[in-house]
PDB file of C-alpha atoms in Angstrom:
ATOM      1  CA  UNK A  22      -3.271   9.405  11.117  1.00 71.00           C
ATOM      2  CA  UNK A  23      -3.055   9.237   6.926  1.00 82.00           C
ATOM      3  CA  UNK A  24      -6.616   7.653   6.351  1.00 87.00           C
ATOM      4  CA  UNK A  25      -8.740   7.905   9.916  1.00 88.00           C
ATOM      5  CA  UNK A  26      -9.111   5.437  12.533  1.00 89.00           C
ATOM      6  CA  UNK A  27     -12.053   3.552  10.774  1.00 92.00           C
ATOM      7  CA  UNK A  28     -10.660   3.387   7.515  1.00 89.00           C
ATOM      8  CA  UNK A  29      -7.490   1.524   9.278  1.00 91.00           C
ATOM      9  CA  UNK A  30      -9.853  -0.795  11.798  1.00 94.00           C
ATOM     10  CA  UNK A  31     -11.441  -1.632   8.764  1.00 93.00           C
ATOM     11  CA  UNK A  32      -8.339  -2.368   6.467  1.00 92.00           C
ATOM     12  CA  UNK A  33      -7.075  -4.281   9.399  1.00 92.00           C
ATOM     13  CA  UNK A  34      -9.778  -6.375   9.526  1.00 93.00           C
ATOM     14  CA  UNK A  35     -10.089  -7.014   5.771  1.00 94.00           C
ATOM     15  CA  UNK A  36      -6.783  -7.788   5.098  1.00 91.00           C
ATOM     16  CA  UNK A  37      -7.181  -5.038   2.966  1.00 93.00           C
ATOM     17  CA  UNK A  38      -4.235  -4.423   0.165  1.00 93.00           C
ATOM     18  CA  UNK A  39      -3.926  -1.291  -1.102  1.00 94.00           C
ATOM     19  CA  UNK A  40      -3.737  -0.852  -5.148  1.00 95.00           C
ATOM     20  CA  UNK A  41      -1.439   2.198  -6.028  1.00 95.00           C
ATOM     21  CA  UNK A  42      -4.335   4.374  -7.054  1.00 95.00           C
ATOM     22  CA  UNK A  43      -6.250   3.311  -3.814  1.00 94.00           C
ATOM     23  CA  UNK A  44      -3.071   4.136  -1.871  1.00 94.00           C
ATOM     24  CA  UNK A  45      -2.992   7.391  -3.623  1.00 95.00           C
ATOM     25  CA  UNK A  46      -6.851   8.155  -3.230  1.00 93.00           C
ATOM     26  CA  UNK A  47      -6.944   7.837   0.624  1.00 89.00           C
ATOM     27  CA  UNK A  48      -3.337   9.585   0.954  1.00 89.00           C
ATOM     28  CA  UNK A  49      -0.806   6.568   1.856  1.00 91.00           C
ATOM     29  CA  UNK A  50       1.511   7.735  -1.191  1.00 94.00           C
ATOM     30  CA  UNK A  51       1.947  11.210  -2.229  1.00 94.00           C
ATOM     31  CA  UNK A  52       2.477   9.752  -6.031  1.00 95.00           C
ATOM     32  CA  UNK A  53       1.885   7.126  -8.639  1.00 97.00           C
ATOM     33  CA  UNK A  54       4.367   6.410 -11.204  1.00 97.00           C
ATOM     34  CA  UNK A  55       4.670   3.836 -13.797  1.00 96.00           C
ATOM     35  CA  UNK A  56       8.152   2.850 -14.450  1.00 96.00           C
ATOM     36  CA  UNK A  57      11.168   2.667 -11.863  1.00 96.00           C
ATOM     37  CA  UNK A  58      13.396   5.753 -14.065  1.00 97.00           C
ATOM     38  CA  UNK A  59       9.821   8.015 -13.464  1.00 97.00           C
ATOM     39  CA  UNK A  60      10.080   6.740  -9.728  1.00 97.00           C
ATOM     40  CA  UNK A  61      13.896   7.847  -9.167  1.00 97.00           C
ATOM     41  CA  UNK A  62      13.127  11.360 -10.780  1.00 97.00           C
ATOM     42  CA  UNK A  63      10.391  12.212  -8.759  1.00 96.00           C
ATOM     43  CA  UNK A  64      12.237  10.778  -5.745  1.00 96.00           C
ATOM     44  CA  UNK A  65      15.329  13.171  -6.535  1.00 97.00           C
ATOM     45  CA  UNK A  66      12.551  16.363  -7.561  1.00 96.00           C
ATOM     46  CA  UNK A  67      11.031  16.076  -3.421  1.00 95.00           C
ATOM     47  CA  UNK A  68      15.041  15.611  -1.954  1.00 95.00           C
ATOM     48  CA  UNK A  69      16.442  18.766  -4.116  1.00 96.00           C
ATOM     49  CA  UNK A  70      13.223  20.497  -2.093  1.00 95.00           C
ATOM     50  CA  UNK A  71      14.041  19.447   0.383  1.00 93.00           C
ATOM     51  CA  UNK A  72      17.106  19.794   0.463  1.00 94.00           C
ATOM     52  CA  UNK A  73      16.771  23.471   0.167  1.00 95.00           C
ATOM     53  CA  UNK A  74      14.972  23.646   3.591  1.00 94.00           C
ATOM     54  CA  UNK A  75      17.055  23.832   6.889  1.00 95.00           C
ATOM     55  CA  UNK A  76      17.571  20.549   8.289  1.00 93.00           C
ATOM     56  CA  UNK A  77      16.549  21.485  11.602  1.00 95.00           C
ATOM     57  CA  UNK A  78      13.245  23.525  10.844  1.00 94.00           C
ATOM     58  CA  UNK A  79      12.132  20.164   8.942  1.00 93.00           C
ATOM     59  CA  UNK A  80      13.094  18.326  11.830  1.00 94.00           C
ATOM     60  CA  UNK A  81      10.926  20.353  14.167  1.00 95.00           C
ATOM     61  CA  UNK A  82       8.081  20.429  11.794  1.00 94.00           C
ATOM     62  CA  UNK A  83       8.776  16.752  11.737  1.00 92.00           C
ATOM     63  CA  UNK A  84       8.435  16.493  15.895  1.00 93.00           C
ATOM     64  CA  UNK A  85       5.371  18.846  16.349  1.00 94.00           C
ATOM     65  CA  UNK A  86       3.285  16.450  14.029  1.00 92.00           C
ATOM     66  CA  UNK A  87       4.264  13.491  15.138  1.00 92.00           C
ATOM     67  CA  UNK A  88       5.421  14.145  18.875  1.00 94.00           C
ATOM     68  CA  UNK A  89       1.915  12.954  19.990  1.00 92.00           C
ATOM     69  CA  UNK A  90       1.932   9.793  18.580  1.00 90.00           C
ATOM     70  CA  UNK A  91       5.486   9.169  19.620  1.00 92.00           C
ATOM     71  CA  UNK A  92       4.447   9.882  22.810  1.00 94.00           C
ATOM     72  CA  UNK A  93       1.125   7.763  23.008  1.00 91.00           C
ATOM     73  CA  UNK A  94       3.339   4.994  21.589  1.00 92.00           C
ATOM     74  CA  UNK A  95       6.088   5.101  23.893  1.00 94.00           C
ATOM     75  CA  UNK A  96       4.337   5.347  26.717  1.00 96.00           C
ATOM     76  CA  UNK A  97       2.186   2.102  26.575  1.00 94.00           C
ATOM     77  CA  UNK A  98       5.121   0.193  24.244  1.00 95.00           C
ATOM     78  CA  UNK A  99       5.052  -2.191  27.403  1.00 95.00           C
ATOM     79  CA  UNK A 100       1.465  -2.872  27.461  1.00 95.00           C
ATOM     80  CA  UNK A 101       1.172  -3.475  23.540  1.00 95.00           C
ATOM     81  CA  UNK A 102       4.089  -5.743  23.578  1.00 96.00           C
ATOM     82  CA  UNK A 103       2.484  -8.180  26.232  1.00 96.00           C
ATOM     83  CA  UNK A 104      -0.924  -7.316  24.825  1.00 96.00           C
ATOM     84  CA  UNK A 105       0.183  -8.513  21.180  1.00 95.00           C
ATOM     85  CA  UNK A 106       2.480 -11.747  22.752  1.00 95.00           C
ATOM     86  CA  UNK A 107      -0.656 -13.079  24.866  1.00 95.00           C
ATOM     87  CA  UNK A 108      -3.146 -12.707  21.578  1.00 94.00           C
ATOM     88  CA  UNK A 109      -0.485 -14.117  19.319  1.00 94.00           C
ATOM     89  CA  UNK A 110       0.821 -16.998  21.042  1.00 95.00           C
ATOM     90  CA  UNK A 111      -3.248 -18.196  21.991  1.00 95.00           C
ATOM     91  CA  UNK A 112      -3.828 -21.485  20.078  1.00 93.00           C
ATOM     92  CA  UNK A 113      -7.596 -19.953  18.854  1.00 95.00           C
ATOM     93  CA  UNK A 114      -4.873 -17.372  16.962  1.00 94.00           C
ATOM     94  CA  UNK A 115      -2.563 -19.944  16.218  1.00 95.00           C
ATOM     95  CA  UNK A 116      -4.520 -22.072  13.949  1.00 94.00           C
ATOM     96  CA  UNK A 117      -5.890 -19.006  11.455  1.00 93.00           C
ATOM     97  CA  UNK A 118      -2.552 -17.245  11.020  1.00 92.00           C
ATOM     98  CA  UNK A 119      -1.074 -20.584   9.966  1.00 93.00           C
ATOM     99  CA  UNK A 120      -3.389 -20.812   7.488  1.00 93.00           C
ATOM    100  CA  UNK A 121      -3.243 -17.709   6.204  1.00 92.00           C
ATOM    101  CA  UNK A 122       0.529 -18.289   5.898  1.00 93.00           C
ATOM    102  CA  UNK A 123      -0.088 -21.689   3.897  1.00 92.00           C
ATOM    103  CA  UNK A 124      -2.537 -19.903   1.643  1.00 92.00           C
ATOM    104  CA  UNK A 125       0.205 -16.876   0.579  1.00 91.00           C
ATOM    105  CA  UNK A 126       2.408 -19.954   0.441  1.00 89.00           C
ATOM    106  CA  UNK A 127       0.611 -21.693  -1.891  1.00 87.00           C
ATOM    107  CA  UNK A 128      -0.487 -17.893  -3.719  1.00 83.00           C
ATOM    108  CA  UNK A 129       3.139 -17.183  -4.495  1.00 82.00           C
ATOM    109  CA  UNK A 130       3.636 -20.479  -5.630  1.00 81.00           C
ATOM    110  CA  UNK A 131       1.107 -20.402  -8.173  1.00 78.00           C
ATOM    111  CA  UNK A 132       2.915 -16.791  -9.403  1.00 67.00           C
TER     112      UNK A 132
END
């Protein structure tokens, strides 16, 4: 929902990793800060606001947006599970993802 259906098939796809200012371009984060003290104060600013709106109206602004996605989700949760265990487990899979793992492996080794 954040950055469009073909901006996510496409990250997907890609592998695609997000810088912080990319993140903040396309609407993933709502900020950018640069030091974790900057991070905690602007955390704390968005809870006191909040904070000063009743819990349950932010709840059911919360549901209205998101009740149709919940709902799509839910209802085939079934289907994707067996979809994504039948892709995952084929050998064709298999071989790629393992190594994709050895290459991060090897990436945070070099780190």
């Amino acid at each position: 929902n954040t950055i469009g259906q073909r901006q996510t098939e496409l990250a997907l796809m890609l592998g695609t990793l997000f810088s912080s200012q990319q993140a903040l371009s396309i609407g993933m984060v709502d900020q950018v800060v640069d030091s974790r003290e900057e991070c905690l104060a602007a955390a704390h600013k968005v809870v006191s606001q909040l904070s000063k709106i009743p819990s349950e109206a932010r709840h059911v602004s919360k549901m209205l947006m998101r009740q149709p996605t919940l709902d799509k989700l839910t209802s085939s949760k079934q289907e994707d599970i067996q979809f994504f265990s039948n892709f995952i487990t084929q050998p064709i899979i298999q071989k790629p993802m393992g190594m994709y793992l050895e290459a991060l492996k090897s990436k945070s080794k070099k780190k």
